[in-house]
Amino acid sequence: MASSLVLLLGSIAVLASAATVTYDFNIEWVTANPDGMADRPVIGINGQWPLPIIEANVGDQIIVNAHNSLGDQQTSLHFHGLYMNGSTHMDGPTQVTQCPILPGSSFKYNFTVKQPGTYWYHSHTKGQYPDGLRAPLIIHDPESPFRDMYDEERILTVSDWYHDQMPGLIDFFISKANPTGAEPVPKSALFNETQNLTIPVEPGKTYLFRMVNIGAFAGQYIWFEGHNMTILEVDGVYTHPAEASMIYLSAAQRCSFLVTTRNETNENFAFMASMDTTLFDQLPEDLNYNVTGWLVYDAEKPMPEPAVLYEDFEPFDDMALVPWDNLTLLSEPDQVVQLDVIMDNLGDGANYAFFNNITYVSPKVPTLYTVLSSGDLASNPAIYGEYTHPFVLEKDQIVEIVVNNLDSGRHPFHLHGRAFQAVWRSEEEAGTFADSNVTSASFPEIPMRRDTLVLYPEGNIVLRFKADNPGVWLFHCHLEWHMQSGLAATFVEAPMEIQKTLTIPEDHYAACAAGQVPTVGNAAANLVDWLDLSAQNAPPDPLPKGFTTRGIVALVFSCLSGMLGVATIAWYGFAEAVSGGTPTPGTVAGVAAAAAAGTDGRDDASPAEVASAGKANDVVTSSGTRGGGGGDLR
Amino acid sequence: MAVDVFSVPVFLVVFREALETVIIVSVLLAFLKQTLDGPNRDPVVYKKLVRQVWLGTALGFLLCLIIGGALIGVFYTLGANRWEASELDYEGAFCLIASVIITIVGFTLLRIGKMQEKWRVKLAASMEAPVRTDHPGAGKAVKRFFEKYAMFVLPFITVLREGIEAIVFVAGVTFSAPATAVPLPVVVGLLVGAIVGYILYKSGSSTRLQIFLVISTCLLYLVAAGLFSRAVWSFEQQKWSKLLGGDVTETGSGAGSYDVDNTVWHVDCCSPYVNGGNGWGFFNAILGWTNSATYGSVISYNLYWLFVISALFVMRFREVKGRWPLMKAKPAEIDVEEEVQSGGSSVKLGAESKAVDVEKTVPI
């Protein structure tokens, strides 16, 4: 339960001294029906859903005691956007920085937050969070440069919603029955995990909206009718204020903005979120991809129907934002990591997502524990296994990630452990970065920073950061479907530094022991020969590109039987023709008779005469047939 | 694609029926020539009877075209929309029907060389028939008519019979091909049938004809084997399509166009169905080629040949030994013989129904 002290602090925001904020989370199934269409089991906390919001102040220590009461599913918690400096083991993704929390087990997350802003926490286990385990995490900043610009704060989530549970949806999504990798389309959109949300406002005031897209898949266009937005923060990074009439938030992105209310209270105003339907493989006719809420000036007044937009969405371009701290472009990179996004099918017929032909598969040993148990070998990427797609970064290196989208969909890429400089983003269909002849000279002087950036279809993005945060950090697409189909890579940042500074708490190892997950060894849990990864977890084999042995055998066999058949037909056909004298049908005899009749009857023209010849002939035929017995006149 | 305008099975069926008709007409003409155009010739009667033959042929042919056109037209207008939902199921069913028809027709094609003799016999028998009906009472006018116009009635009935048979077969076979693939093979089949018949009439050599017939029969059975395999493939592909919840064509010939767990081979090219087949459609029509073979399609292809080979051996056995294998020679051959006397067509029907029975026992 959230400490009431913190909630108080959050709203008043006065004290700057560090405190410890403790939450005891009992993670369990509850039933909910947020869109009024279907009751379904959702993952609640302490019997509640929507989930409690984690709130703290900059400098506070947050402790989350998570207990898994789900009974049938593992879990873990990721605190999205928190840098986890010095506490990479509290980051949350299973098999990366921890073992899964088994049903009945507990796990203590304990970390100190040094960054203000709007974040969220969610499960980072097996695509679980869209089943409900997702909520905002707000770090208040008593020293905020904008603290005098607004009167009150409102936290607003937007999300997509499914009526089926993720395990079944994922089983379908990654199956041969879905060879195109069509992502399940949500059933509805939600504001604050509900619909027709009303937010009472007072006239002539300024509100800070902290908005989070906690959805699984759909990006959302968001706008307020009759009001403008002033953007102040994206993904925890303060920006110079920027006016916007509409914003776009991909899954996992956040944005804080000011909304100043009108001075009159004679009408209420709708605000809308509209799911980005370009992501959807198909658009079901009964899908309402919009969700509406209202700024309520006067509850007695009607809630106006919003104008629905169908196309020509013109959201604010987040690349145009300038961070408040004016941090300039990082110098030329020491290491460039290029990742090409591809979707393809593997030997099981299912569709997978690839970075450079590698689809992510979890290692047997959580990558962080491989770092800690491998000694000097920790800087050798090979030990982390081919399918975790590891990149080892040296401390304080400047790293550049170039992502080329060879796929036709939008992908919001998220890097754990930091906000990166988004130094370049191409338009759609611009091709690869290398082909576009863009140099650092075109990069902005003060690049926008955030932790989740949308990559456009068949375009490219370039990100830069300084490797000053030792830890094991995932870089992945935050569309939960693609996370499951393997669109992820692992950055092992300053592994020697991790070994020197990090101690894993006993309860973390206990979680591994409970699930019999090895905690030492390389990705294949081999601690004898660290470079032997033959036992590593691997994706299905690629689809055979041509004839396999099986195919060749079948083809040869079929050709053989075809030839044999043809030979038999020929044998039968010619045997008949040749064997005129053998005891075969009477036709032969009959023909002789008929021919005889034909020549004999030449002196008479009447048909009757011919017929009598035929009669004699008929007798011959009969006897002939009796001899042959085949009756085969044909 | 190649098969879009030329359905090989349609061609073969039309060709066979045309050939049969031409043989009958040629036998009739040869008969007339021999009897009336000899030394004691009667040019007036001869010309008259020849004209009757041609008239009967032409009228019968015309009637067939009308009936056939109407029938197939109705089939297609009724069917076109109704079959789309589970198109592959229908395609499979029609391939199966076409395969069965060809299998049955094919056996008889090997015997077409004997048609000439058969028809001489038949002709003689039918000439005799009116004389036999001595005092039918009311049938005197009819009898007169048949006597007078036998040379008209015989080809007319024959052409009509062969023609309608062809129509039924073509109708059965065409459903495995689009409507556009029907007209050309019909025309070509008629032409080739006529030409071959003419050669046969002129040369009188049955050996060369036999080679030709054996080759065309082999071709026909290759087609039938392919159709049989394609029928099974279509059923399986329909199931796969259903599993995907819709359009398999979206995936072209690449991943997702086939069920990986049921695939014996798959190559991402050379599909007979994608982009008009690019000539692979021709291989599909003649040899049953598919770029994506399933267990069902491969096994059914081989089983089909196994069936054809055994059937031919059994038939040969019966021809030589006069009984079915594994059966004792029965004295009851007279029954069969009577059937023979009562008319060739009933024998044929009997043979067909037997073949169908055997066909049914093939595990699909």
PDB file of C-alpha atoms in Angstrom, chain A residues 176-180 281 345 347-349 543-548 550-551 554-555 557-558 561-562 564-566 568-577 579 583-584 587 590-591 594 598 602-605 607-608 610-611 614-615 617-618 621-622 625-626 628-634, chain B residues 16 20 31 34-36 39-40 108 110-111 114-115 117-118 120-121 124 127-128 131-132 210-211 214 217-218 221-222 240 243-244 250-251 255-256 258-261 263-268 289 295 298 301-302 305 308-309 312-313 315-316 318-319 322 333 336-337 340-341 347-348:
ATOM      1  CA  LYS A 176       1.908 -21.187 -37.850  1.00  0.00           C
ATOM      2  CA  ALA A 177      -1.731 -20.133 -38.002  1.00  0.00           C
ATOM      3  CA  ASN A 178      -0.550 -16.512 -38.069  1.00  0.00           C
ATOM      4  CA  PRO A 179       2.224 -16.605 -40.648  1.00  0.00           C
ATOM      5  CA  THR A 180       2.028 -12.908 -41.450  1.00  0.00           C
ATOM      6  CA  ASP A 281      -3.520  -5.679 -39.617  1.00  0.00           C
ATOM      7  CA  ASN A 345       9.104 -16.864 -40.554  1.00  0.00           C
ATOM      8  CA  GLY A 347      10.820 -23.394 -39.331  1.00  0.00           C
ATOM      9  CA  ASP A 348       7.781 -23.702 -37.093  1.00  0.00           C
ATOM     10  CA  GLY A 349       5.888 -21.564 -39.601  1.00  0.00           C
ATOM     11  CA  LEU A 543      12.508 -22.519 -42.922  1.00  0.00           C
ATOM     12  CA  PRO A 544      14.174 -24.781 -45.470  1.00  0.00           C
ATOM     13  CA  LYS A 545      14.789 -22.702 -48.593  1.00  0.00           C
ATOM     14  CA  GLY A 546      14.494 -25.500 -51.094  1.00  0.00           C
ATOM     15  CA  PHE A 547      14.253 -29.223 -51.339  1.00  0.00           C
ATOM     16  CA  THR A 548      15.089 -31.194 -48.232  1.00  0.00           C
ATOM     17  CA  ARG A 550      12.494 -35.703 -47.539  1.00  0.00           C
ATOM     18  CA  GLY A 551      11.295 -33.627 -50.483  1.00  0.00           C
ATOM     19  CA  ALA A 554       9.204 -37.910 -52.268  1.00  0.00           C
ATOM     20  CA  LEU A 555       9.718 -36.269 -55.648  1.00  0.00           C
ATOM     21  CA  PHE A 557       9.419 -41.647 -55.691  1.00  0.00           C
ATOM     22  CA  SER A 558       6.523 -39.838 -57.334  1.00  0.00           C
ATOM     23  CA  SER A 561       5.630 -44.284 -59.877  1.00  0.00           C
ATOM     24  CA  GLY A 562       4.554 -41.952 -62.670  1.00  0.00           C
ATOM     25  CA  LEU A 564       6.059 -47.059 -63.898  1.00  0.00           C
ATOM     26  CA  GLY A 565       2.428 -46.193 -64.466  1.00  0.00           C
ATOM     27  CA  VAL A 566       3.116 -44.865 -67.947  1.00  0.00           C
ATOM     28  CA  THR A 568       2.262 -50.169 -67.570  1.00  0.00           C
ATOM     29  CA  ILE A 569      -0.221 -48.281 -69.714  1.00  0.00           C
ATOM     30  CA  ALA A 570       2.045 -48.693 -72.720  1.00  0.00           C
ATOM     31  CA  TRP A 571       2.476 -52.370 -71.994  1.00  0.00           C
ATOM     32  CA  TYR A 572      -1.253 -52.833 -71.708  1.00  0.00           C
ATOM     33  CA  GLY A 573      -2.005 -50.767 -74.800  1.00  0.00           C
ATOM     34  CA  PHE A 574       0.508 -52.502 -77.036  1.00  0.00           C
ATOM     35  CA  ALA A 575      -0.169 -55.934 -75.645  1.00  0.00           C
ATOM     36  CA  GLU A 576      -3.689 -55.593 -76.844  1.00  0.00           C
ATOM     37  CA  ALA A 577      -2.685 -54.445 -80.285  1.00  0.00           C
ATOM     38  CA  SER A 579      -2.060 -60.070 -79.290  1.00  0.00           C
ATOM     39  CA  PRO A 583      -7.754 -65.844 -77.173  1.00  0.00           C
ATOM     40  CA  THR A 584      -8.942 -62.279 -76.909  1.00  0.00           C
ATOM     41  CA  THR A 587     -13.873 -58.549 -82.357  1.00  0.00           C
ATOM     42  CA  GLY A 590     -15.899 -60.300 -86.136  1.00  0.00           C
ATOM     43  CA  VAL A 591     -13.868 -57.860 -88.105  1.00  0.00           C
ATOM     44  CA  ALA A 594     -17.428 -57.926 -91.377  1.00  0.00           C
ATOM     45  CA  GLY A 598     -18.330 -55.907 -96.946  1.00  0.00           C
ATOM     46  CA  ARG A 602     -20.769 -55.577-103.341  1.00  0.00           C
ATOM     47  CA  ASP A 603     -23.273 -56.758-105.915  1.00  0.00           C
ATOM     48  CA  ASP A 604     -26.306 -55.701-103.959  1.00  0.00           C
ATOM     49  CA  ALA A 605     -27.102 -52.183-102.815  1.00  0.00           C
ATOM     50  CA  PRO A 607     -29.370 -52.430 -96.792  1.00  0.00           C
ATOM     51  CA  ALA A 608     -31.270 -55.624 -96.074  1.00  0.00           C
ATOM     52  CA  VAL A 610     -25.963 -56.076 -96.012  1.00  0.00           C
ATOM     53  CA  ALA A 611     -27.841 -56.794 -92.876  1.00  0.00           C
ATOM     54  CA  GLY A 614     -24.163 -58.812 -90.696  1.00  0.00           C
ATOM     55  CA  LYS A 615     -26.311 -61.558 -89.278  1.00  0.00           C
ATOM     56  CA  ASN A 617     -21.155 -61.981 -88.879  1.00  0.00           C
ATOM     57  CA  ASP A 618     -23.036 -61.708 -85.613  1.00  0.00           C
ATOM     58  CA  THR A 621     -18.993 -62.621 -83.039  1.00  0.00           C
ATOM     59  CA  SER A 622     -20.917 -64.591 -80.474  1.00  0.00           C
ATOM     60  CA  THR A 625     -16.860 -63.826 -77.532  1.00  0.00           C
ATOM     61  CA  ARG A 626     -17.470 -67.140 -75.935  1.00  0.00           C
ATOM     62  CA  GLY A 628     -12.456 -64.954 -75.365  1.00  0.00           C
ATOM     63  CA  GLY A 629     -14.888 -64.631 -72.551  1.00  0.00           C
ATOM     64  CA  GLY A 630     -13.924 -60.985 -72.086  1.00  0.00           C
ATOM     65  CA  GLY A 631     -16.978 -59.440 -73.625  1.00  0.00           C
ATOM     66  CA  ASP A 632     -14.724 -56.557 -74.428  1.00  0.00           C
ATOM     67  CA  LEU A 633     -16.168 -55.220 -77.606  1.00  0.00           C
ATOM     68  CA  ARG A 634     -14.715 -51.838 -77.179  1.00  0.00           C
TER      69      ARG A 634
ATOM     70  CA  ARG B  16     -11.501 -38.854 -77.494  1.00  0.00           C
ATOM     71  CA  GLU B  20     -14.815 -41.946 -81.738  1.00  0.00           C
ATOM     72  CA  PHE B  31     -19.027 -49.109 -95.872  1.00  0.00           C
ATOM     73  CA  GLN B  34     -17.405 -50.484-100.599  1.00  0.00           C
ATOM     74  CA  THR B  35     -21.002 -51.472-101.179  1.00  0.00           C
ATOM     75  CA  LEU B  36     -22.252 -48.813-103.560  1.00  0.00           C
ATOM     76  CA  PRO B  39     -18.081 -51.900-110.110  1.00  0.00           C
ATOM     77  CA  ASN B  40     -21.859 -52.191-109.866  1.00  0.00           C
ATOM     78  CA  THR B 108     -11.374 -47.151 -73.209  1.00  0.00           C
ATOM     79  CA  LEU B 110      -6.613 -47.624 -75.424  1.00  0.00           C
ATOM     80  CA  ARG B 111      -9.290 -49.651 -77.145  1.00  0.00           C
ATOM     81  CA  LYS B 114     -10.694 -51.397 -82.263  1.00  0.00           C
ATOM     82  CA  MET B 115     -13.546 -48.992 -82.803  1.00  0.00           C
ATOM     83  CA  GLU B 117     -14.172 -53.140 -86.217  1.00  0.00           C
ATOM     84  CA  LYS B 118     -16.690 -52.673 -83.482  1.00  0.00           C
ATOM     85  CA  ARG B 120     -18.643 -52.401 -88.613  1.00  0.00           C
ATOM     86  CA  VAL B 121     -20.199 -55.058 -86.476  1.00  0.00           C
ATOM     87  CA  ALA B 124     -24.320 -54.637 -89.614  1.00  0.00           C
ATOM     88  CA  MET B 127     -29.093 -52.943 -90.472  1.00  0.00           C
ATOM     89  CA  GLU B 128     -30.393 -56.298 -89.588  1.00  0.00           C
ATOM     90  CA  VAL B 131     -35.824 -56.757 -90.754  1.00  0.00           C
ATOM     91  CA  ARG B 132     -36.216 -58.704 -87.552  1.00  0.00           C
ATOM     92  CA  GLN B 210      -2.046 -47.521 -81.567  1.00  0.00           C
ATOM     93  CA  ILE B 211       1.226 -45.736 -80.802  1.00  0.00           C
ATOM     94  CA  VAL B 214      -0.953 -45.184 -76.136  1.00  0.00           C
ATOM     95  CA  THR B 217      -3.513 -42.303 -72.911  1.00  0.00           C
ATOM     96  CA  CYS B 218      -0.298 -42.026 -70.953  1.00  0.00           C
ATOM     97  CA  TYR B 221      -3.294 -40.677 -66.931  1.00  0.00           C
ATOM     98  CA  LEU B 222      -0.500 -38.319 -65.989  1.00  0.00           C
ATOM     99  CA  TRP B 240      -5.084 -24.600 -43.862  1.00  0.00           C
ATOM    100  CA  LEU B 243      -7.011 -22.143 -39.916  1.00  0.00           C
ATOM    101  CA  LEU B 244      -5.511 -18.879 -41.097  1.00  0.00           C
ATOM    102  CA  GLU B 250      -1.796 -12.789 -49.144  1.00  0.00           C
ATOM    103  CA  THR B 251       1.325 -14.765 -48.467  1.00  0.00           C
ATOM    104  CA  ALA B 255       6.125 -18.507 -45.765  1.00  0.00           C
ATOM    105  CA  GLY B 256       2.583 -18.868 -44.548  1.00  0.00           C
ATOM    106  CA  TYR B 258       1.623 -23.627 -46.584  1.00  0.00           C
ATOM    107  CA  ASP B 259       1.458 -25.628 -43.394  1.00  0.00           C
ATOM    108  CA  VAL B 260       5.030 -26.317 -42.323  1.00  0.00           C
ATOM    109  CA  ASP B 261       4.007 -29.438 -40.428  1.00  0.00           C
ATOM    110  CA  THR B 263       4.876 -30.122 -46.049  1.00  0.00           C
ATOM    111  CA  VAL B 264       7.037 -32.610 -47.858  1.00  0.00           C
ATOM    112  CA  TRP B 265       8.732 -29.978 -49.962  1.00  0.00           C
ATOM    113  CA  HIS B 266       8.261 -26.326 -50.547  1.00  0.00           C
ATOM    114  CA  VAL B 267      10.109 -23.975 -52.829  1.00  0.00           C
ATOM    115  CA  ASP B 268       9.362 -20.273 -52.810  1.00  0.00           C
ATOM    116  CA  TRP B 289       3.500 -30.333 -60.234  1.00  0.00           C
ATOM    117  CA  TYR B 295       2.010 -35.557 -47.334  1.00  0.00           C
ATOM    118  CA  VAL B 298       2.445 -37.003 -52.478  1.00  0.00           C
ATOM    119  CA  TYR B 301      -0.244 -39.319 -56.235  1.00  0.00           C
ATOM    120  CA  ASN B 302       1.625 -42.541 -55.606  1.00  0.00           C
ATOM    121  CA  TRP B 305      -0.503 -44.883 -59.824  1.00  0.00           C
ATOM    122  CA  VAL B 308      -3.907 -47.689 -62.120  1.00  0.00           C
ATOM    123  CA  ILE B 309      -1.061 -50.173 -62.410  1.00  0.00           C
ATOM    124  CA  LEU B 312      -4.308 -52.618 -65.714  1.00  0.00           C
ATOM    125  CA  PHE B 313      -2.708 -55.831 -64.517  1.00  0.00           C
ATOM    126  CA  MET B 315      -7.708 -56.244 -66.629  1.00  0.00           C
ATOM    127  CA  ARG B 316      -4.949 -57.849 -68.600  1.00  0.00           C
ATOM    128  CA  ARG B 318      -8.865 -61.104 -67.169  1.00  0.00           C
ATOM    129  CA  GLU B 319      -8.347 -60.652 -70.877  1.00  0.00           C
ATOM    130  CA  GLY B 322     -10.884 -65.002 -68.943  1.00  0.00           C
ATOM    131  CA  GLU B 333     -19.832 -66.518 -69.221  1.00  0.00           C
ATOM    132  CA  VAL B 336     -21.793 -61.596 -70.172  1.00  0.00           C
ATOM    133  CA  GLU B 337     -22.090 -62.630 -73.717  1.00  0.00           C
ATOM    134  CA  VAL B 340     -22.610 -57.967 -75.292  1.00  0.00           C
ATOM    135  CA  GLN B 341     -25.203 -58.834 -77.844  1.00  0.00           C
ATOM    136  CA  VAL B 347     -21.113 -53.364 -71.399  1.00  0.00           C
ATOM    137  CA  LYS B 348     -19.316 -50.120 -71.172  1.00  0.00           C
TER     138      LYS B 348
END
